[in-house]
CSV table of C-alpha atoms and ligand atoms in Angstrom, one decimal:
chain,number,residue,atom,x,y,z
A,1,MET,CA,65.1,112.9,113.0
A,2,LYS,CA,64.4,110.0,110.4
A,3,ARG,CA,66.0,106.7,111.5
A,4,PRO,CA,66.7,103.8,109.8
A,5,ASP,CA,64.5,100.8,109.8
A,6,SER,CA,65.6,98.3,112.2
A,7,VAL,CA,67.2,100.5,115.2
A,8,PRO,CA,69.2,98.3,117.4
A,9,PRO,CA,68.5,97.9,121.2
A,10,ALA,CA,71.2,100.3,122.3
A,11,GLY,CA,71.5,102.8,119.3
A,12,ARG,CA,74.4,103.1,116.5
A,13,TYR,CA,77.6,104.2,116.9
A,14,ARG,CA,80.7,106.1,115.2
A,15,ILE,CA,84.4,106.2,116.2
A,16,GLU,CA,86.7,108.7,114.4
A,17,THR,CA,90.5,108.0,115.1
A,18,TRP,CA,93.5,109.8,115.2
A,19,GLY,CA,97.0,109.1,115.8
A,20,CYS,CA,99.3,106.0,116.1
A,21,GLN,CA,98.7,102.2,115.4
A,22,MET,CA,97.9,102.1,119.1
A,23,ASN,CA,95.1,104.2,118.7
A,24,ALA,CA,93.7,102.5,115.9
A,25,HIS,CA,93.6,99.3,117.8
A,26,ASP,CA,92.2,100.9,120.9
A,27,SER,CA,89.3,102.1,118.4
A,28,GLU,CA,89.0,98.2,117.6
A,29,LYS,CA,88.5,97.3,121.2
A,30,LEU,CA,86.1,100.6,121.9
A,31,ALA,CA,84.2,99.4,119.1
A,32,GLY,CA,83.9,95.7,120.4
A,33,LEU,CA,82.7,97.1,123.9
A,34,LEU,CA,79.9,98.8,122.0
A,35,GLU,CA,78.9,96.0,120.1
A,36,GLU,CA,78.6,93.7,123.5
A,37,ALA,CA,76.7,96.6,124.9
A,38,GLY,CA,74.2,96.2,121.8
A,39,TYR,CA,75.2,99.2,119.5
A,40,ARG,CA,75.7,98.9,115.9
A,41,PRO,CA,78.2,100.7,113.3
A,42,ALA,CA,76.2,103.9,111.9
A,43,ALA,CA,76.6,103.7,108.2
A,44,ASP,CA,76.6,107.8,108.3
A,45,ILE,CA,77.6,110.2,111.2
A,46,SER,CA,74.1,111.9,111.0
A,47,GLN,CA,72.4,108.3,112.2
A,48,ALA,CA,74.8,107.5,115.2
A,49,ASP,CA,73.8,107.7,118.7
A,50,VAL,CA,77.3,107.9,120.3
A,51,ILE,CA,80.2,109.2,118.7
A,52,LEU,CA,83.4,108.7,120.1
A,53,LEU,CA,86.5,110.6,119.0
A,54,ASN,CA,89.9,108.5,119.9
A,55,THR,CA,92.6,111.1,119.8
A,56,CYS,CA,96.2,112.1,119.8
A,57,THR,CA,98.3,115.4,121.5
A,58,VAL,CA,101.8,114.1,120.1
A,59,ARG,CA,101.6,117.5,118.4
A,60,ASP,CA,99.7,120.6,119.1
A,61,LYS,CA,97.9,120.3,115.6
A,62,ALA,CA,96.5,116.7,116.2
A,63,GLU,CA,95.2,118.4,119.6
A,64,GLU,CA,93.2,121.3,118.1
A,65,LYS,CA,91.9,119.1,115.1
A,66,VAL,CA,90.2,117.3,118.0
A,67,PHE,CA,88.2,120.5,119.3
A,68,SER,CA,87.3,121.7,115.9
A,69,ARG,CA,86.0,118.4,114.9
A,70,LEU,CA,83.9,118.4,118.2
A,71,GLY,CA,82.6,122.0,117.2
A,72,SER,CA,81.2,120.6,113.7
A,73,PHE,CA,78.8,118.2,115.9
A,74,ARG,CA,77.1,120.9,117.1
A,75,PRO,CA,74.0,120.4,114.1
A,76,LEU,CA,74.1,116.7,114.9
A,77,LYS,CA,73.5,117.2,118.8
A,78,GLU,CA,70.7,120.0,118.3
A,79,ARG,CA,69.0,117.8,115.8
A,80,ASN,CA,69.3,114.8,118.2
A,81,PRO,CA,69.7,115.8,121.8
A,82,SER,CA,70.1,112.3,123.5
A,83,LEU,CA,73.3,112.1,121.1
A,84,ILE,CA,76.4,111.0,123.3
A,85,ILE,CA,79.8,112.4,122.3
A,86,GLY,CA,82.9,111.0,123.9
A,87,VAL,CA,86.6,112.2,124.0
A,88,CYS,CA,89.0,108.9,124.3
A,89,GLY,CA,92.7,108.5,124.1
A,90,CYS,CA,95.7,110.4,124.8
A,91,VAL,CA,93.6,114.1,124.5
A,92,ALA,CA,91.0,112.9,127.3
A,93,GLN,CA,94.1,111.6,129.6
A,94,LYS,CA,96.0,114.9,129.1
A,95,GLU,CA,93.1,117.3,129.3
A,96,GLY,CA,90.8,115.3,131.8
A,97,GLU,CA,87.9,117.6,132.8
A,98,SER,CA,89.0,120.7,131.0
A,99,VAL,CA,87.7,118.8,127.7
A,100,PHE,CA,84.3,119.8,129.1
A,101,ARG,CA,85.6,123.8,129.5
A,102,ARG,CA,86.9,123.7,126.1
A,103,SER,CA,83.8,122.2,124.4
A,104,GLY,CA,80.2,122.0,125.7
A,105,LEU,CA,79.5,119.1,123.2
A,106,ALA,CA,81.0,116.4,124.8
A,107,ASP,CA,79.7,114.2,127.0
A,108,LEU,CA,82.1,111.9,128.7
A,109,VAL,CA,85.9,111.9,128.8
A,110,LEU,CA,87.6,108.6,128.8
A,111,GLY,CA,91.5,107.7,129.2
A,112,PRO,CA,93.4,104.8,127.4
A,113,ARG,CA,94.0,102.7,130.2
A,114,ALA,CA,90.4,102.6,131.3
A,115,ILE,CA,88.5,101.6,128.2
A,116,GLU,CA,86.4,98.9,129.9
A,117,SER,CA,84.5,101.7,131.8
A,118,LEU,CA,82.8,102.9,128.4
A,119,PRO,CA,79.6,100.9,128.6
A,120,ALA,CA,79.0,101.9,132.4
A,121,MET,CA,79.5,105.6,131.7
A,122,LEU,CA,77.4,105.7,128.4
A,123,GLU,CA,74.6,104.1,130.8
A,124,GLN,CA,75.8,106.9,133.4
A,125,VAL,CA,75.1,109.7,130.6
A,126,ARG,CA,71.8,108.4,129.2
A,127,ARG,CA,70.1,108.1,132.7
A,128,ASP,CA,71.6,110.5,134.5
A,129,ARG,CA,72.6,113.3,132.3
A,130,CYS,CA,75.8,113.7,134.0
A,131,ARG,CA,79.3,113.9,132.6
A,132,PRO,CA,81.6,111.0,133.7
A,133,VAL,CA,85.6,110.9,133.3
A,134,ASP,CA,87.5,108.3,133.9
A,135,LEU,CA,91.5,108.5,133.6
A,136,GLY,CA,91.9,105.3,135.8
A,137,ARG,CA,95.1,103.6,134.9
A,138,ARG,CA,94.1,100.0,135.3
A,139,ASP,CA,95.6,98.7,132.4
A,140,ASP,CA,92.4,97.6,130.6
A,141,SER,CA,93.9,97.9,126.9
A,142,ILE,CA,96.6,95.5,127.8
A,143,LEU,CA,94.0,92.9,130.1
A,144,PHE,CA,91.7,93.2,127.0
A,145,ALA,CA,90.7,89.8,125.9
A,146,GLY,CA,91.8,89.9,122.3
A,147,HIS,CA,88.7,88.2,120.7
A,148,ARG,CA,86.5,91.0,121.9
A,149,ALA,CA,88.3,93.5,119.8
A,150,ARG,CA,86.1,94.5,116.5
A,151,ARG,CA,89.1,94.3,114.3
A,152,LEU,CA,88.7,95.7,110.8
A,153,PRO,CA,88.2,93.2,108.0
A,154,GLY,CA,91.3,92.3,105.8
A,155,ALA,CA,94.7,90.3,106.1
A,156,HIS,CA,96.3,92.6,108.9
A,157,ALA,CA,95.5,92.7,112.6
A,158,TYR,CA,97.1,94.8,115.5
A,159,LEU,CA,97.7,93.0,118.6
A,160,THR,CA,98.8,95.2,121.7
A,161,VAL,CA,101.7,93.6,123.5
A,162,MET,CA,102.9,96.4,125.7
A,163,GLU,CA,101.8,99.8,126.6
A,164,GLY,CA,103.1,103.0,128.0
A,165,CYS,CA,106.7,104.4,128.3
A,166,ASN,CA,109.4,104.3,130.9
A,167,LYS,CA,111.7,106.6,128.7
A,168,THR,CA,112.1,110.3,129.5
A,169,CYS,CA,112.3,111.9,125.9
A,170,THR,CA,112.3,115.5,126.8
A,171,TYR,CA,109.6,116.7,123.6
A,172,CYS,CA,107.2,113.8,124.4
A,173,ILE,CA,103.9,114.0,126.0
A,174,VAL,CA,103.3,110.2,125.8
A,175,PRO,CA,104.5,109.0,129.3
A,176,LEU,CA,102.1,111.8,130.4
A,177,THR,CA,99.3,110.2,128.6
A,178,ARG,CA,100.0,106.6,128.4
A,179,GLY,CA,101.6,106.2,131.9
A,180,ARG,CA,104.4,103.5,132.9
A,181,GLU,CA,105.3,100.3,130.9
A,182,VAL,CA,103.2,96.9,131.2
A,183,SER,CA,103.4,94.1,128.9
A,184,LYS,CA,100.6,91.4,128.1
A,185,ALA,CA,101.5,87.9,129.6
A,186,ALA,CA,103.3,86.1,126.7
A,187,PRO,CA,100.9,82.9,126.8
A,188,GLU,CA,97.9,85.7,126.2
A,189,VAL,CA,99.8,87.0,123.3
A,190,LEU,CA,100.3,83.8,121.9
A,191,ARG,CA,96.5,83.0,122.4
A,192,GLU,CA,95.3,85.8,120.8
A,193,ALA,CA,97.6,85.7,118.0
A,194,ARG,CA,96.2,81.9,117.3
A,195,GLU,CA,92.6,83.5,117.5
A,196,VAL,CA,93.5,86.0,114.8
A,197,ALA,CA,95.2,83.4,112.8
A,198,ALA,CA,91.7,81.1,113.0
A,199,ALA,CA,89.9,84.5,112.3
A,200,GLY,CA,91.8,84.4,108.7
A,201,TYR,CA,94.2,87.5,109.4
A,202,ARG,CA,97.8,86.6,107.9
A,203,GLU,CA,99.9,89.5,109.2
A,204,ILE,CA,100.2,90.5,112.6
A,205,GLU,CA,101.6,94.0,114.0
A,206,LEU,CA,102.7,93.6,117.4
A,207,LEU,CA,102.1,97.2,119.0
A,208,GLY,CA,103.7,98.9,121.9
A,209,GLN,CA,104.8,102.7,122.5
A,210,ASN,CA,108.5,101.2,123.5
A,211,VAL,CA,107.8,97.4,122.1
A,212,ASN,CA,111.4,96.5,122.2
A,213,ALA,CA,111.1,97.0,126.3
A,214,TYR,CA,108.3,93.9,126.1
A,215,ARG,CA,108.9,92.2,129.0
A,216,SER,CA,106.7,89.0,130.3
A,217,GLY,CA,108.6,86.9,133.0
A,218,ARG,CA,112.0,85.7,131.5
A,219,THR,CA,110.4,86.5,127.9
A,220,HIS,CA,111.4,89.2,125.8
A,221,LEU,CA,110.7,90.6,122.4
A,222,GLY,CA,113.1,88.3,120.6
A,223,GLY,CA,111.7,85.3,122.7
A,224,LEU,CA,107.9,86.5,121.7
A,225,LEU,CA,108.6,86.5,118.2
A,226,ARG,CA,110.3,83.3,118.2
A,227,MET,CA,107.2,81.8,120.2
A,228,LEU,CA,104.6,83.2,117.5
A,229,GLN,CA,106.2,81.0,115.0
A,230,GLU,CA,104.0,78.2,115.8
A,231,VAL,CA,101.2,80.3,114.5
A,232,GLU,CA,101.5,78.8,111.3
A,233,THR,CA,99.2,80.9,109.0
A,234,ILE,CA,100.5,84.0,110.6
A,235,ARG,CA,102.9,84.7,107.2
A,236,ARG,CA,103.8,87.9,108.4
A,237,LEU,CA,104.7,89.4,111.8
A,238,ARG,CA,105.8,93.2,112.5
A,239,PHE,CA,106.2,95.2,115.5
A,240,THR,CA,106.2,98.9,116.5
A,241,THR,CA,107.4,101.3,117.8
A,242,SER,CA,111.6,100.3,118.2
A,243,HIS,CA,113.4,102.6,120.3
A,244,PRO,CA,117.0,102.3,119.3
A,245,ALA,CA,118.5,102.1,122.8
A,246,HIS,CA,116.4,98.9,123.4
A,247,LEU,CA,117.2,97.0,120.2
A,248,SER,CA,118.9,94.4,121.6
A,249,LEU,CA,121.1,91.6,120.1
A,250,GLU,CA,118.7,89.2,121.0
A,251,ILE,CA,115.8,91.1,119.1
A,252,ILE,CA,118.2,91.3,115.8
A,253,ARG,CA,118.8,87.5,116.0
A,254,ALA,CA,115.3,86.9,116.3
A,255,MET,CA,114.1,89.1,113.1
A,256,ARG,CA,117.2,86.9,111.5
A,257,ASP,CA,115.9,83.7,112.3
A,258,CYS,CA,112.1,83.8,112.2
A,259,PRO,CA,110.7,83.4,108.8
A,260,SER,CA,107.6,85.3,109.6
A,261,VAL,CA,109.4,88.7,110.7
A,262,CYS,CA,109.0,91.1,108.0
A,263,ASP,CA,112.2,92.6,106.9
A,264,HIS,CA,111.3,96.0,107.8
A,265,LEU,CA,111.8,98.1,111.0
A,266,HIS,CA,110.7,101.2,112.0
A,267,LEU,CA,113.6,103.0,114.1
A,268,PRO,CA,112.8,106.6,114.9
A,269,VAL,CA,116.1,108.5,115.4
A,270,GLN,CA,114.7,112.0,116.0
A,271,SER,CA,118.0,113.8,114.9
A,272,GLY,CA,121.4,113.0,113.5
A,273,ALA,CA,123.5,115.8,116.1
A,274,ASP,CA,124.7,114.3,119.3
A,275,SER,CA,124.3,117.5,121.0
A,276,VAL,CA,120.3,117.2,120.0
A,277,LEU,CA,120.1,113.8,120.8
A,278,GLU,CA,121.2,114.7,124.3
A,279,ARG,CA,118.8,117.8,124.7
A,280,MET,CA,116.4,115.2,123.6
A,281,GLN,CA,117.7,112.7,126.4
A,282,ARG,CA,117.2,109.8,123.9
A,283,GLY,CA,119.8,107.7,125.4
A,284,TYR,CA,122.0,107.1,122.3
A,285,SER,CA,124.5,108.8,120.3
A,286,ARG,CA,124.6,109.2,116.5
A,287,ARG,CA,127.5,106.3,116.7
A,288,ARG,CA,125.4,103.8,118.3
A,289,TYR,CA,122.5,104.6,116.1
A,290,LEU,CA,124.6,104.0,113.2
A,291,ASP,CA,126.0,100.5,114.7
A,292,ARG,CA,122.5,99.3,115.3
A,293,VAL,CA,121.8,100.3,111.8
A,294,GLU,CA,125.1,98.2,110.5
A,295,ASN,CA,124.1,95.1,112.7
A,296,LEU,CA,120.5,95.0,111.5
A,297,ARG,CA,122.0,95.1,107.8
A,298,SER,CA,124.5,92.6,108.7
A,299,HIS,CA,121.7,90.3,110.3
A,300,VAL,CA,118.9,91.1,108.1
A,301,PRO,CA,120.2,91.7,104.4
A,302,GLY,CA,118.1,94.0,102.3
A,303,ILE,CA,116.4,95.2,105.8
A,304,ALA,CA,114.1,98.1,104.8
A,305,LEU,CA,114.4,101.0,107.3
A,306,SER,CA,112.3,103.8,108.1
A,307,THR,CA,112.4,106.6,110.9
A,308,ASP,CA,111.2,109.7,112.6
A,309,ILE,CA,112.6,113.0,112.4
A,310,ILE,CA,111.8,115.9,114.7
A,311,VAL,CA,113.2,119.4,113.0
A,312,GLY,CA,113.7,122.6,114.9
A,313,PHE,CA,113.9,121.1,118.3
A,314,PRO,CA,114.7,123.8,120.7
A,315,GLY,CA,117.9,125.8,120.1
A,316,GLU,CA,118.7,123.5,117.2
A,317,THR,CA,121.4,125.5,115.2
A,318,PRO,CA,122.5,125.4,111.4
A,319,GLY,CA,124.9,122.8,112.0
A,320,GLU,CA,122.9,120.5,114.3
A,321,PHE,CA,120.2,120.3,111.3
A,322,ALA,CA,123.1,119.7,108.7
A,323,GLN,CA,124.0,116.6,110.9
A,324,THR,CA,120.6,115.3,110.5
A,325,LEU,CA,120.8,115.7,106.7
A,326,SER,CA,124.1,113.9,106.7
A,327,LEU,CA,122.4,110.9,108.8
A,328,LEU,CA,119.9,110.8,105.9
A,329,ARG,CA,122.6,110.3,103.2
A,330,GLU,CA,124.6,108.1,105.3
A,331,VAL,CA,121.6,105.8,106.2
A,332,GLU,CA,119.3,106.1,103.2
A,333,PHE,CA,116.3,105.5,104.8
A,334,ASP,CA,113.6,103.8,102.6
A,335,GLN,CA,111.1,106.0,104.5
A,336,VAL,CA,111.1,109.0,106.7
A,337,PHE,CA,108.4,110.5,108.6
A,338,SER,CA,109.2,114.1,109.5
A,339,PHE,CA,107.7,116.8,112.0
A,340,LEU,CA,108.2,120.3,113.1
A,341,TYR,CA,108.8,120.5,116.7
A,342,SER,CA,105.9,121.1,118.6
A,343,PRO,CA,105.8,122.2,122.3
A,344,ARG,CA,103.9,120.4,124.7
A,345,GLU,CA,103.0,121.6,128.0
A,346,GLY,CA,104.3,119.6,131.0
A,347,THR,CA,107.4,118.3,128.8
A,348,PRO,CA,111.0,119.0,130.0
A,349,ALA,CA,111.7,120.6,126.6
A,350,ASP,CA,108.7,122.8,127.1
A,351,ALA,CA,111.0,125.0,129.3
A,352,LEU,CA,114.0,125.2,126.7
A,353,ALA,CA,114.6,128.3,125.5
A,354,ASP,CA,114.0,128.1,121.3
A,355,GLY,CA,115.3,131.2,119.4
A,356,VAL,CA,114.8,129.2,115.9
A,357,GLU,CA,112.4,131.3,113.8
A,358,THR,CA,109.2,129.0,112.4
A,359,ALA,CA,109.9,130.1,109.2
A,360,GLU,CA,113.6,129.0,109.1
A,361,LYS,CA,112.1,125.4,110.7
A,362,ARG,CA,109.7,125.3,107.7
A,363,ALA,CA,112.5,125.6,105.6
A,364,ARG,CA,114.4,123.1,107.3
A,365,LEU,CA,111.6,120.6,106.9
A,366,ALA,CA,111.2,121.4,103.2
A,367,GLU,CA,114.8,120.8,102.7
A,368,LEU,CA,115.0,117.2,104.5
A,369,GLN,CA,111.6,116.2,102.8
A,370,ALA,CA,113.2,116.8,99.3
A,371,LEU,CA,116.5,115.1,100.2
A,372,GLN,CA,114.5,112.1,101.5
A,373,GLN,CA,112.5,112.0,98.2
A,374,GLU,CA,115.6,111.9,96.1
A,375,ILE,CA,117.0,109.1,98.5
A,376,GLN,CA,113.6,107.0,98.4
A,377,LEU,CA,113.3,107.3,94.7
A,378,ARG,CA,116.8,106.2,94.0
A,379,ARG,CA,116.4,103.1,96.3
A,380,ASN,CA,112.9,102.4,94.9
A,381,ARG,CA,114.3,102.2,91.2
A,382,SER,CA,116.9,99.9,92.1
A,383,LEU,CA,113.6,97.3,92.7
A,384,VAL,CA,112.9,97.6,89.5
A,385,GLY,CA,112.8,94.0,87.6
A,386,SER,CA,112.6,92.4,90.8
A,387,VAL,CA,110.0,90.1,92.0
A,388,GLU,CA,108.5,90.8,95.1
A,389,GLU,CA,105.7,89.1,97.5
A,390,ILE,CA,103.1,91.3,98.2
A,391,LEU,CA,99.7,91.1,100.3
A,392,VAL,CA,96.9,92.7,98.7
A,393,ASP,CA,95.0,95.6,100.8
A,394,GLY,CA,92.3,96.1,98.4
A,395,ALA,CA,91.5,98.7,95.8
A,396,SER,CA,94.1,101.5,95.2
A,397,ARG,CA,93.4,104.9,95.8
A,398,GLN,CA,94.2,105.8,92.1
A,399,GLY,CA,90.9,103.7,91.2
A,400,ARG,CA,91.1,102.9,87.5
A,401,GLY,CA,91.1,98.9,88.2
A,402,GLN,CA,94.3,99.2,90.4
A,403,ILE,CA,94.9,97.4,93.5
A,404,THR,CA,97.3,97.8,96.1
A,405,GLY,CA,99.3,95.8,98.3
A,406,ARG,CA,102.5,95.9,100.5
A,407,THR,CA,105.9,94.1,100.1
A,408,ARG,CA,107.6,92.1,103.3
A,409,SER,CA,109.5,95.4,103.3
A,410,ASN,CA,106.5,97.4,103.6
A,411,ARG,CA,106.5,99.1,100.1
A,412,VAL,CA,103.5,99.9,98.7
A,413,VAL,CA,102.7,98.3,95.2
A,414,ASN,CA,99.9,99.4,92.8
A,415,LEU,CA,99.1,97.1,89.9
A,416,PRO,CA,96.1,96.1,88.0
A,417,GLY,CA,94.1,93.8,89.5
A,418,ASP,CA,90.2,92.7,91.4
A,419,ALA,CA,89.8,94.5,94.6
A,420,ALA,CA,88.6,90.9,95.2
A,421,LYS,CA,92.1,89.9,96.0
A,422,ALA,CA,92.0,91.9,99.2
A,423,GLY,CA,94.1,89.4,101.8
A,424,GLN,CA,95.7,87.2,99.2
A,425,PHE,CA,99.7,87.0,98.8
A,426,MET,CA,100.7,87.7,95.4
A,427,LYS,CA,103.9,87.6,93.4
A,428,VAL,CA,104.5,90.8,91.3
A,429,GLU,CA,107.2,92.4,89.1
A,430,ILE,CA,108.3,95.6,89.9
A,431,VAL,CA,107.9,97.6,86.4
A,432,SER,CA,108.5,101.3,87.8
A,433,ALA,CA,109.0,103.4,90.8
A,434,GLY,CA,108.3,106.4,92.3
A,435,PRO,CA,109.7,108.0,95.4
A,436,ASN,CA,106.6,106.8,97.6
A,437,SER,CA,105.4,103.5,96.0
A,438,LEU,CA,106.1,101.1,93.2
A,439,GLU,CA,103.8,100.0,90.0
A,440,GLY,CA,104.0,96.3,89.6
A,441,ARG,CA,102.4,93.3,87.2
A,442,PRO,CA,101.3,90.1,88.6
A,443,CYS,CA,103.5,87.3,87.9
A,444,GLY,CA,103.4,83.8,89.4
A,445,PRO,CA,101.0,82.2,91.6
A,446,ALA,CA,98.6,84.2,93.5
A,447,ASP,CA,99.5,82.4,96.7
A,448,LEU,CA,102.4,80.9,97.9
A,449,ASP,CA,103.0,78.5,100.5
A,450,LEU,CA,105.4,79.2,103.9
A,451,ALA,CA,108.4,77.2,102.2
A,452,GLU,CA,108.4,79.6,99.6
A,453,ILE,CA,108.4,82.6,101.6
A,454,ALA,CA,111.3,81.5,103.6
A,455,VAL,CA,113.2,81.1,100.3
A,456,TYR,CA,112.3,84.8,99.2
A,457,LYS,CA,113.5,86.0,102.4
B,501,5AD,N1,106.9,117.8,118.4
B,501,5AD,C1,107.1,117.1,117.3
B,501,5AD,N2,107.1,115.7,116.9
B,501,5AD,C2,106.9,114.9,117.7
B,501,5AD,N3,107.1,113.5,117.9
B,501,5AD,C3,106.7,113.4,119.5
B,501,5AD,N4,106.7,114.2,120.1
B,501,5AD,C4,106.9,115.3,119.4
B,501,5AD,C5,106.6,116.9,119.6
B,501,5AD,N5,106.6,117.2,120.6
B,501,5AD,C6,107.2,112.5,116.9
B,501,5AD,C7,108.4,111.9,117.0
B,501,5AD,C8,107.9,110.6,117.2
B,501,5AD,C9,106.5,110.6,116.5
B,501,5AD,C10,105.7,109.5,117.0
B,501,5AD,O1,106.3,111.7,116.7
B,501,5AD,O2,109.0,111.7,116.1
B,501,5AD,O3,108.8,109.4,117.0
B,502,SF4,FE1,99.3,109.9,119.7
B,502,SF4,FE2,101.1,109.3,121.0
B,502,SF4,FE3,98.5,109.2,122.2
B,502,SF4,FE4,99.8,107.5,119.7
B,502,SF4,S1,100.6,107.2,122.0
B,502,SF4,S2,97.8,108.9,120.2
B,502,SF4,S3,101.0,109.0,118.8
B,502,SF4,S4,99.9,110.8,121.7
């Protein structure tokens, strides 16, 4: 096989990532480990000596994709027999050894809480051509020193503050894959935030499967948000994913008081029917969820809210589904991520009787999505004429000299501009709106100072 001119000592790597933000950041940690071991990124997958699939198993489709992707590597492996293919992330944790039975192409299986083993496992495979598995729960991704991660360039950085989930939602595989909750010590979080700021990032997204349950000594998430205010150049702070039952008044007050905390919250509700919420064991009622929303809106006026909905949970009746539609009308979310229920082996809901036809579930999903598009279009149109601060991500997918950025409320804005503005703050006037994004035109200074941002809030 033709090799690039200067081959790094250990070889080249490629990481493909599925799933949530937690996984995206774990891939940055895996990349950091590979670079410490002398690997460098491969410009093209055909040049890779190591391919890692960092996988998600939250729904069956995500898991299936991993195995079909593995199959697609056969020609690469035939051309380069020393190519090492690793399966990491949640499918690795759930399937363990059986990954090897499902695909003869995988060489190693590494769980999300054991990532530090990666370099040693690669050595083992190289030396002995064995197939190591490590599913240890050593909290590696929490203890991982942040500066070792190879973060994507840009203005936005992830920072893992907690991992795992102690909840017992009956549909969810995550407690089985990510294990029990563990938090990163608050001084460590602060140190990492300072490092990230010194590296030039302007926005930090704190990550945890149940981030509202963050706890370090006497510091809860609200205290952590307040503590992070001292990192001056971090002008935007977000956190995900919130669980409604853990969204305390302290957290809401911190959102109100801290200038850098963005006015957006992702607050998964899953269903609008109390009976379904009970079968899901979510630990809150529709009323309690709505109270939280009211509380958020009274403390942080204009806050944008997004949510997750599962359609077709076992036994969901037309009446229960109608309750979800009515919740969407009542709350008017700014964004909704909706999914067809996917049975996950080993979860309590897998044993529940279903009885709803797949076609019916699909029709419900389509109805829900159509309603939400209407709501989003209405909400976005109300912003036309307003001035927003955006942080530029880079060139827009639409091309044609367009760039894209996000408002503090996490709305996507496309506007004419130069991709070199990536990482800069800009003031834009919103000139038109669609259901999923806004169109803007630049106005005012390209870079605001902190005092100005506080006024906008
Ligand atoms: N089926 C469908 N969707 C699921 N989610 C979690 N588990 C399942 C499942 N078994 C959804 C939830 C969660 C999001 C990350 O994925 O809505 O909030
Ligand atoms: Fe997927 Fe959940 Fe694992 Fe994230 S934690 S990768 S969403 S299964």
